[in-house]
């Protein structure tokens, strides 16, 4: 009897480890009325007293052990892999999903709006030469933007810089394409600024350029009004203030009616009802000529805006540094804006 008990204990132990048995089959084989353990109990009754003493406890232990294994099998802790039942209706384990960066969301929206007006996308290098960043854009040699304080120069060569604006791409486009030209150029730009909540040494811009026969300031205004209303809502108003850029004449800065207070005046717009969003103007004839376009035949407009600025207006991000810190708690908030 003792050997049989040991053999069955070992057998059940193997089954528990290999997890290849179904709870009901297990019960039928070992614990039911005609099961192996029940039969042992029947045999036990016929043993003499000495043998009963030897086998009594091991037999009870075996029964308890088998009962425990059966409970485990029923609870699913020991699973049968042969005949596995998977409940496909149970919810799965959710994997963490990333989200698009807020600057990309806004950049893509701006691109889509100008695509609808027939603007293509052009790109240029971030490491540029003086000609494309300054000279061809009519910056005089002593212009402060060329100053060490504003511009990052590469490898001590004053001719090679990290571009300070995406206007450099309009030069490349005009040098390489014939009008009509209608293009926007999104990209990263660099300036030698101390990093704070309101300034950073790199940020992003979108440049726009439209050159054709008879392009006028009215075309510029209408294009930017369309953009402002698509971006900030149909009730948005625009206002153009005279300004100065070396590469446009006349030049202007554009404000939109504050999208937070609807133009009534609030802390965000410093109670003026207006917020500045971009610079623009008619491409200076000098610039057209520098880039090989006949300024007697063609006119054009250009504009440039900061993507961080537009993003702040849309999402009220208070600190510029958040855009480049990669803090998931910040980035996660833009999941629904996709
Ligand atoms: N490049 C200017 C800047 O970085 C922005 C700008 C202003 C671009 C006027 C233009 C423009 O194309 O016409 O501040």
Coordinates of C-alpha atoms and ligand atoms in Angstrom, one line a residue:
X1 CA 0.0 0.0 0.0
X2 CA 2.7 2.4 1.0
X3 CA 4.4 2.1 -2.4
X4 CA 1.2 2.7 -4.3
X5 CA 0.6 5.8 -2.2
X6 CA 4.1 7.1 -3.0
X7 CA 3.6 6.4 -6.6
X8 CA 0.3 8.2 -6.8
X9 CA 1.7 11.2 -4.9
X10 CA 4.5 11.4 -7.4
X11 CA 2.1 11.1 -10.3
X12 CA -0.1 13.9 -9.0
X13 CA 3.0 16.1 -8.3
X14 CA 4.0 15.6 -12.0
X15 CA 0.6 16.5 -13.2
X16 CA 0.6 19.6 -11.1
X17 CA 3.9 20.7 -12.4
X18 CA 3.2 19.9 -16.1
X19 CA -0.2 21.6 -16.0
X20 CA -1.5 19.3 -18.6
X21 CA -4.7 18.1 -16.9
X22 CA -8.2 19.3 -16.8
X23 CA -9.8 19.7 -13.3
X24 CA -12.8 17.3 -14.0
X25 CA -10.6 14.6 -15.5
X26 CA -8.4 14.8 -12.5
X27 CA -11.3 14.5 -10.1
X28 CA -12.6 11.5 -12.0
X29 CA -9.3 9.7 -12.0
X30 CA -8.3 10.2 -8.4
X31 CA -11.1 11.5 -6.2
X32 CA -14.5 10.2 -7.5
X33 CA -16.1 7.2 -5.9
X34 CA -14.3 4.8 -8.3
X35 CA -11.2 7.0 -8.4
X36 CA -7.8 5.6 -7.5
X37 CA -7.7 7.2 -4.1
X38 CA -11.2 6.1 -3.1
X39 CA -10.2 2.5 -4.2
X40 CA -7.2 2.8 -1.9
X41 CA -9.5 3.7 1.0
X42 CA -11.6 0.6 0.3
X43 CA -8.4 -1.5 0.3
X44 CA -7.3 0.2 3.5
X45 CA -10.3 -1.3 5.4
X46 CA -9.0 -4.8 4.7
X47 CA -5.5 -4.2 6.0
X48 CA -4.4 -5.6 9.4
X49 CA -3.8 -3.2 12.3
X50 CA 0.0 -3.0 11.8
X51 CA -0.3 -2.1 8.2
X52 CA -3.1 0.4 8.9
X53 CA -0.7 2.2 11.3
X54 CA 1.9 2.5 8.6
X55 CA -0.4 3.5 5.7
X56 CA -3.1 5.6 7.5
X57 CA -1.4 9.0 7.6
X58 CA 0.3 8.8 4.1
X59 CA -3.1 7.8 2.7
X60 CA -4.8 10.8 4.3
X61 CA -2.0 13.1 3.2
X62 CA -2.4 11.8 -0.4
X63 CA -6.1 12.5 -0.3
X64 CA -5.6 16.1 1.1
X65 CA -2.9 16.7 -1.5
X66 CA -5.1 15.5 -4.4
X67 CA -7.9 17.6 -3.1
X68 CA -5.7 20.7 -3.0
X69 CA -4.4 20.2 -6.5
X70 CA -8.0 19.7 -7.7
X71 CA -9.0 23.1 -6.1
X72 CA -6.1 24.8 -7.8
X73 CA -7.1 23.2 -11.2
X74 CA -10.6 24.4 -10.7
X75 CA -9.5 28.0 -9.9
X76 CA -7.3 28.0 -13.0
X77 CA -4.1 28.6 -11.1
X78 CA -2.8 25.4 -12.6
X79 CA -4.0 25.6 -16.1
X80 CA -4.5 22.9 -18.6
X81 CA -2.6 24.0 -21.7
X82 CA -3.8 21.1 -23.8
X83 CA -7.3 22.3 -23.8
X84 CA -6.9 25.9 -23.0
X85 CA -10.0 28.1 -23.0
X86 CA -9.3 31.8 -23.7
X87 CA -12.1 34.3 -23.2
X88 CA -11.8 36.5 -26.2
X89 CA -14.4 38.9 -24.9
X90 CA -12.2 40.0 -22.0
X91 CA -10.6 43.5 -22.4
X92 CA -6.9 43.3 -23.4
X93 CA -4.0 44.8 -21.6
X94 CA -3.7 48.4 -22.7
X95 CA -0.3 49.4 -24.1
X96 CA 0.9 52.9 -23.6
X97 CA 0.5 54.8 -26.8
X98 CA 2.5 57.9 -27.7
X99 CA 1.0 61.1 -29.1
X100 CA 2.1 63.6 -31.7
X101 CA 4.1 66.5 -30.4
X102 CA 2.0 69.7 -30.1
X103 CA 4.4 71.5 -32.4
X104 CA 3.8 68.8 -35.0
X105 CA 0.1 68.9 -34.6
X106 CA 0.0 72.7 -35.2
X107 CA 2.6 72.5 -38.0
X108 CA 0.6 69.9 -39.8
X109 CA -2.6 72.0 -39.4
X110 CA -0.8 75.1 -40.9
X111 CA 0.5 73.0 -43.8
X112 CA -3.0 71.6 -44.5
X113 CA -4.5 75.1 -44.6
X114 CA -1.9 76.4 -47.1
X115 CA -2.1 73.2 -49.1
X116 CA -5.7 74.0 -49.7
X117 CA -4.6 77.3 -51.3
X118 CA -2.1 75.5 -53.6
X119 CA 1.1 76.0 -51.6
X120 CA 3.7 73.3 -51.8
X121 CA 6.3 72.5 -49.1
X122 CA 10.0 73.3 -49.5
X123 CA 12.8 72.5 -47.2
X124 CA 16.3 73.8 -46.8
X125 CA 19.4 73.1 -44.6
X126 CA 19.7 74.2 -41.0
X127 CA 23.4 74.8 -41.4
X128 CA 23.4 77.6 -44.0
X129 CA 25.8 80.2 -45.5
X130 CA 25.6 83.9 -45.0
X131 CA 24.3 84.5 -48.5
X132 CA 21.0 82.5 -48.0
X133 CA 20.4 83.7 -44.4
X134 CA 21.4 87.3 -44.7
X135 CA 23.0 88.8 -47.9
X136 CA 20.4 87.6 -50.5
X137 CA 17.7 88.8 -48.1
X138 CA 19.0 92.4 -48.3
X139 CA 20.6 92.5 -44.8
X140 CA 23.3 95.2 -44.9
X141 CA 26.8 94.0 -43.9
X142 CA 26.5 95.7 -40.5
X143 CA 23.0 94.5 -39.6
X144 CA 22.8 93.5 -35.9
X145 CA 21.3 90.1 -36.7
X146 CA 24.7 89.0 -38.0
X147 CA 26.1 89.9 -34.6
X148 CA 27.7 87.2 -32.5
X149 CA 25.0 87.8 -29.9
X150 CA 22.2 86.7 -32.2
X151 CA 23.6 84.1 -34.6
X152 CA 25.4 80.8 -34.0
X153 CA 28.4 80.6 -36.3
X154 CA 29.8 77.2 -37.2
X155 CA 33.4 76.2 -36.8
X156 CA 34.8 79.7 -36.6
X157 CA 33.9 80.4 -40.2
X158 CA 31.8 83.6 -40.2
X159 CA 30.3 82.5 -43.5
X160 CA 28.6 79.4 -42.1
X161 CA 25.8 79.8 -39.6
X162 CA 22.9 78.0 -38.1
X163 CA 19.9 79.6 -39.8
X164 CA 18.2 82.2 -37.7
X165 CA 15.0 82.1 -39.8
X166 CA 13.4 80.0 -42.5
X167 CA 13.5 82.9 -44.9
X168 CA 16.7 81.4 -46.1
X169 CA 14.6 78.7 -47.8
X170 CA 12.7 81.3 -49.9
X171 CA 16.1 82.3 -51.4
X172 CA 16.9 78.7 -52.3
X173 CA 13.5 78.2 -53.8
X174 CA 13.7 81.4 -55.9
X175 CA 17.2 80.5 -57.1
X176 CA 16.0 77.1 -58.2
X177 CA 12.5 77.6 -59.5
X178 CA 10.8 79.9 -62.0
X179 CA 7.6 81.7 -61.1
X180 CA 4.8 81.1 -60.4
X181 CA 6.0 80.0 -57.0
X182 CA 3.7 79.2 -54.1
X183 CA 5.4 77.5 -51.3
X184 CA 5.7 77.2 -47.5
X185 CA 8.8 76.1 -45.6
X186 CA 8.5 74.7 -42.1
X187 CA 11.7 74.1 -40.1
X188 CA 13.8 74.6 -37.1
X189 CA 15.8 77.8 -36.6
X190 CA 18.5 78.8 -34.1
X191 CA 19.3 82.0 -32.2
X192 CA 22.0 82.8 -29.6
X193 CA 19.5 83.5 -26.8
X194 CA 19.5 82.7 -23.1
X195 CA 17.0 80.0 -22.5
X196 CA 13.9 81.1 -20.5
X197 CA 10.2 80.6 -20.4
X198 CA 9.8 83.2 -23.2
X199 CA 13.0 82.6 -25.3
X200 CA 14.9 79.5 -26.5
X201 CA 18.0 79.0 -28.6
X202 CA 16.1 76.9 -31.1
X203 CA 12.5 77.1 -32.2
X204 CA 10.4 76.6 -35.3
X205 CA 9.0 78.7 -38.1
X206 CA 7.0 78.5 -41.2
X207 CA 7.9 80.7 -44.1
X208 CA 5.5 81.5 -46.9
X209 CA 6.3 82.8 -50.4
X210 CA 4.1 83.6 -53.4
X211 CA 5.7 85.0 -56.6
X212 CA 3.8 85.6 -59.9
X213 CA 2.7 88.2 -62.3
X214 CA 0.8 91.0 -60.6
X215 CA 0.8 89.7 -57.0
X216 CA -0.4 92.5 -54.7
X217 CA -0.6 93.4 -51.1
X218 CA -4.4 92.7 -51.3
X219 CA -3.5 89.0 -52.2
X220 CA -1.2 88.9 -49.2
X221 CA -4.0 90.2 -46.9
X222 CA -6.6 87.9 -48.2
X223 CA -4.3 84.9 -48.0
X224 CA -3.5 85.7 -44.3
X225 CA -7.1 86.4 -43.5
X226 CA -8.1 83.0 -44.8
X227 CA -5.3 81.4 -42.8
X228 CA -6.3 83.2 -39.6
X229 CA -9.9 82.1 -39.9
X230 CA -9.1 78.5 -40.8
X231 CA -6.7 78.3 -37.9
X232 CA -8.5 80.3 -35.1
X233 CA -12.1 80.3 -36.2
X234 CA -14.3 82.1 -38.6
X235 CA -14.9 85.1 -36.3
X236 CA -11.2 85.9 -36.2
X237 CA -10.2 89.4 -37.4
X238 CA -6.8 90.5 -38.6
X239 CA -4.9 93.8 -38.4
X240 CA -1.7 94.7 -40.2
X241 CA 0.7 97.2 -38.6
X242 CA 3.5 98.8 -40.6
X243 CA 6.9 97.3 -39.7
X244 CA 10.4 96.8 -41.2
X245 CA 12.2 93.7 -42.5
X246 CA 15.2 94.1 -44.9
X247 CA 13.7 91.6 -47.4
X248 CA 10.2 93.1 -47.7
X249 CA 8.9 96.5 -48.8
X250 CA 6.4 97.4 -47.6
X251 CA 6.6 95.2 -44.4
X252 CA 4.0 94.6 -41.8
X253 CA 3.3 92.7 -38.7
X254 CA 0.0 90.9 -38.4
X255 CA -2.2 90.6 -35.3
X256 CA -5.3 88.5 -34.9
X257 CA -8.2 89.3 -32.6
X258 CA -7.4 87.6 -29.3
X259 CA -8.7 84.1 -29.6
X260 CA -9.1 83.8 -25.8
X261 CA -11.4 86.8 -25.1
X262 CA -12.7 87.2 -28.7
X263 CA -11.1 90.7 -28.8
X264 CA -12.7 92.1 -25.7
X265 CA -9.4 92.3 -23.8
X266 CA -7.9 89.9 -21.3
X267 CA -4.6 89.3 -19.5
X268 CA -3.4 87.1 -22.4
X269 CA -3.6 90.0 -24.9
X270 CA -2.5 92.5 -22.3
X271 CA -6.0 94.0 -22.6
X272 CA -5.5 95.2 -26.1
X273 CA -7.8 92.6 -27.8
X274 CA -5.0 91.7 -30.3
X275 CA -2.1 89.3 -30.4
X276 CA 0.8 89.4 -32.8
X277 CA 1.3 86.2 -34.9
X278 CA 3.5 86.9 -37.9
X279 CA 5.7 89.2 -40.0
X280 CA 5.0 89.7 -43.7
X281 CA 5.4 92.0 -46.7
X282 CA 6.0 92.4 -50.4
X283 CA 9.3 90.7 -51.4
X284 CA 11.8 93.5 -51.9
X285 CA 12.8 93.9 -55.6
X286 CA 16.4 93.7 -54.6
X287 CA 15.8 90.2 -53.2
X288 CA 14.0 89.1 -56.4
X289 CA 17.0 90.3 -58.4
X290 CA 19.6 88.7 -56.1
X291 CA 17.8 85.4 -56.7
X292 CA 17.6 85.7 -60.4
X293 CA 13.9 86.8 -60.8
X294 CA 13.1 89.8 -62.9
X295 CA 11.6 92.3 -60.6
X296 CA 10.0 94.3 -63.5
X297 CA 8.1 91.2 -64.5
X298 CA 7.2 89.6 -61.2
X299 CA 6.0 90.6 -57.7
X300 CA 5.4 88.6 -54.7
X301 CA 4.7 88.4 -51.0
X302 CA 6.3 86.6 -48.1
X303 CA 5.4 85.9 -44.5
X304 CA 7.0 84.1 -41.6
X305 CA 5.5 82.8 -38.4
X306 CA 6.7 81.1 -35.3
X307 CA 5.1 77.6 -34.7
X308 CA 5.6 77.9 -31.0
X309 CA 3.8 81.2 -31.0
X310 CA 0.8 79.7 -32.9
X311 CA 0.9 76.7 -30.6
X312 CA 0.8 78.9 -27.5
X313 CA -2.2 80.7 -28.9
X314 CA -4.0 77.4 -29.5
X315 CA -3.0 75.5 -26.4
X316 CA -1.9 78.2 -23.9
X317 CA 1.5 76.7 -23.2
X318 CA 3.1 79.1 -20.7
X319 CA 6.7 78.0 -20.9
X320 CA 8.6 77.5 -24.1
X321 CA 11.0 75.0 -22.5
X322 CA 8.2 72.5 -22.2
X323 CA 8.3 71.9 -25.9
X324 CA 11.8 70.4 -25.8
X325 CA 11.9 68.7 -22.4
X326 CA 10.1 65.5 -23.5
X327 CA 8.1 65.3 -20.3
X328 CA 5.4 62.7 -20.9
X329 CA 3.0 64.4 -18.5
X330 CA 3.1 67.4 -20.8
X331 CA 3.0 65.5 -24.1
X332 CA 0.2 63.2 -23.0
X333 CA -2.2 66.1 -22.8
X334 CA -2.2 66.5 -26.6
X335 CA -3.5 63.0 -27.3
X336 CA -7.0 64.2 -28.0
X337 CA -5.8 67.0 -30.2
X338 CA -4.6 64.7 -32.9
Ligands
LIG1 N1 12.2 86.1 -41.0 C1 11.4 86.9 -40.0 C2 11.8 86.5 -38.6 O1 12.4 85.5 -38.4 C3 10.0 86.6 -40.2 C4 9.5 87.1 -41.5 C5 9.0 88.5 -41.6 C6 9.4 86.4 -42.6 C7 8.5 89.0 -42.7 C8 9.0 86.9 -43.9 C9 8.5 88.2 -43.9 O2 9.0 86.2 -45.0 O3 8.1 88.7 -45.0 O4 11.5 87.2 -37.7

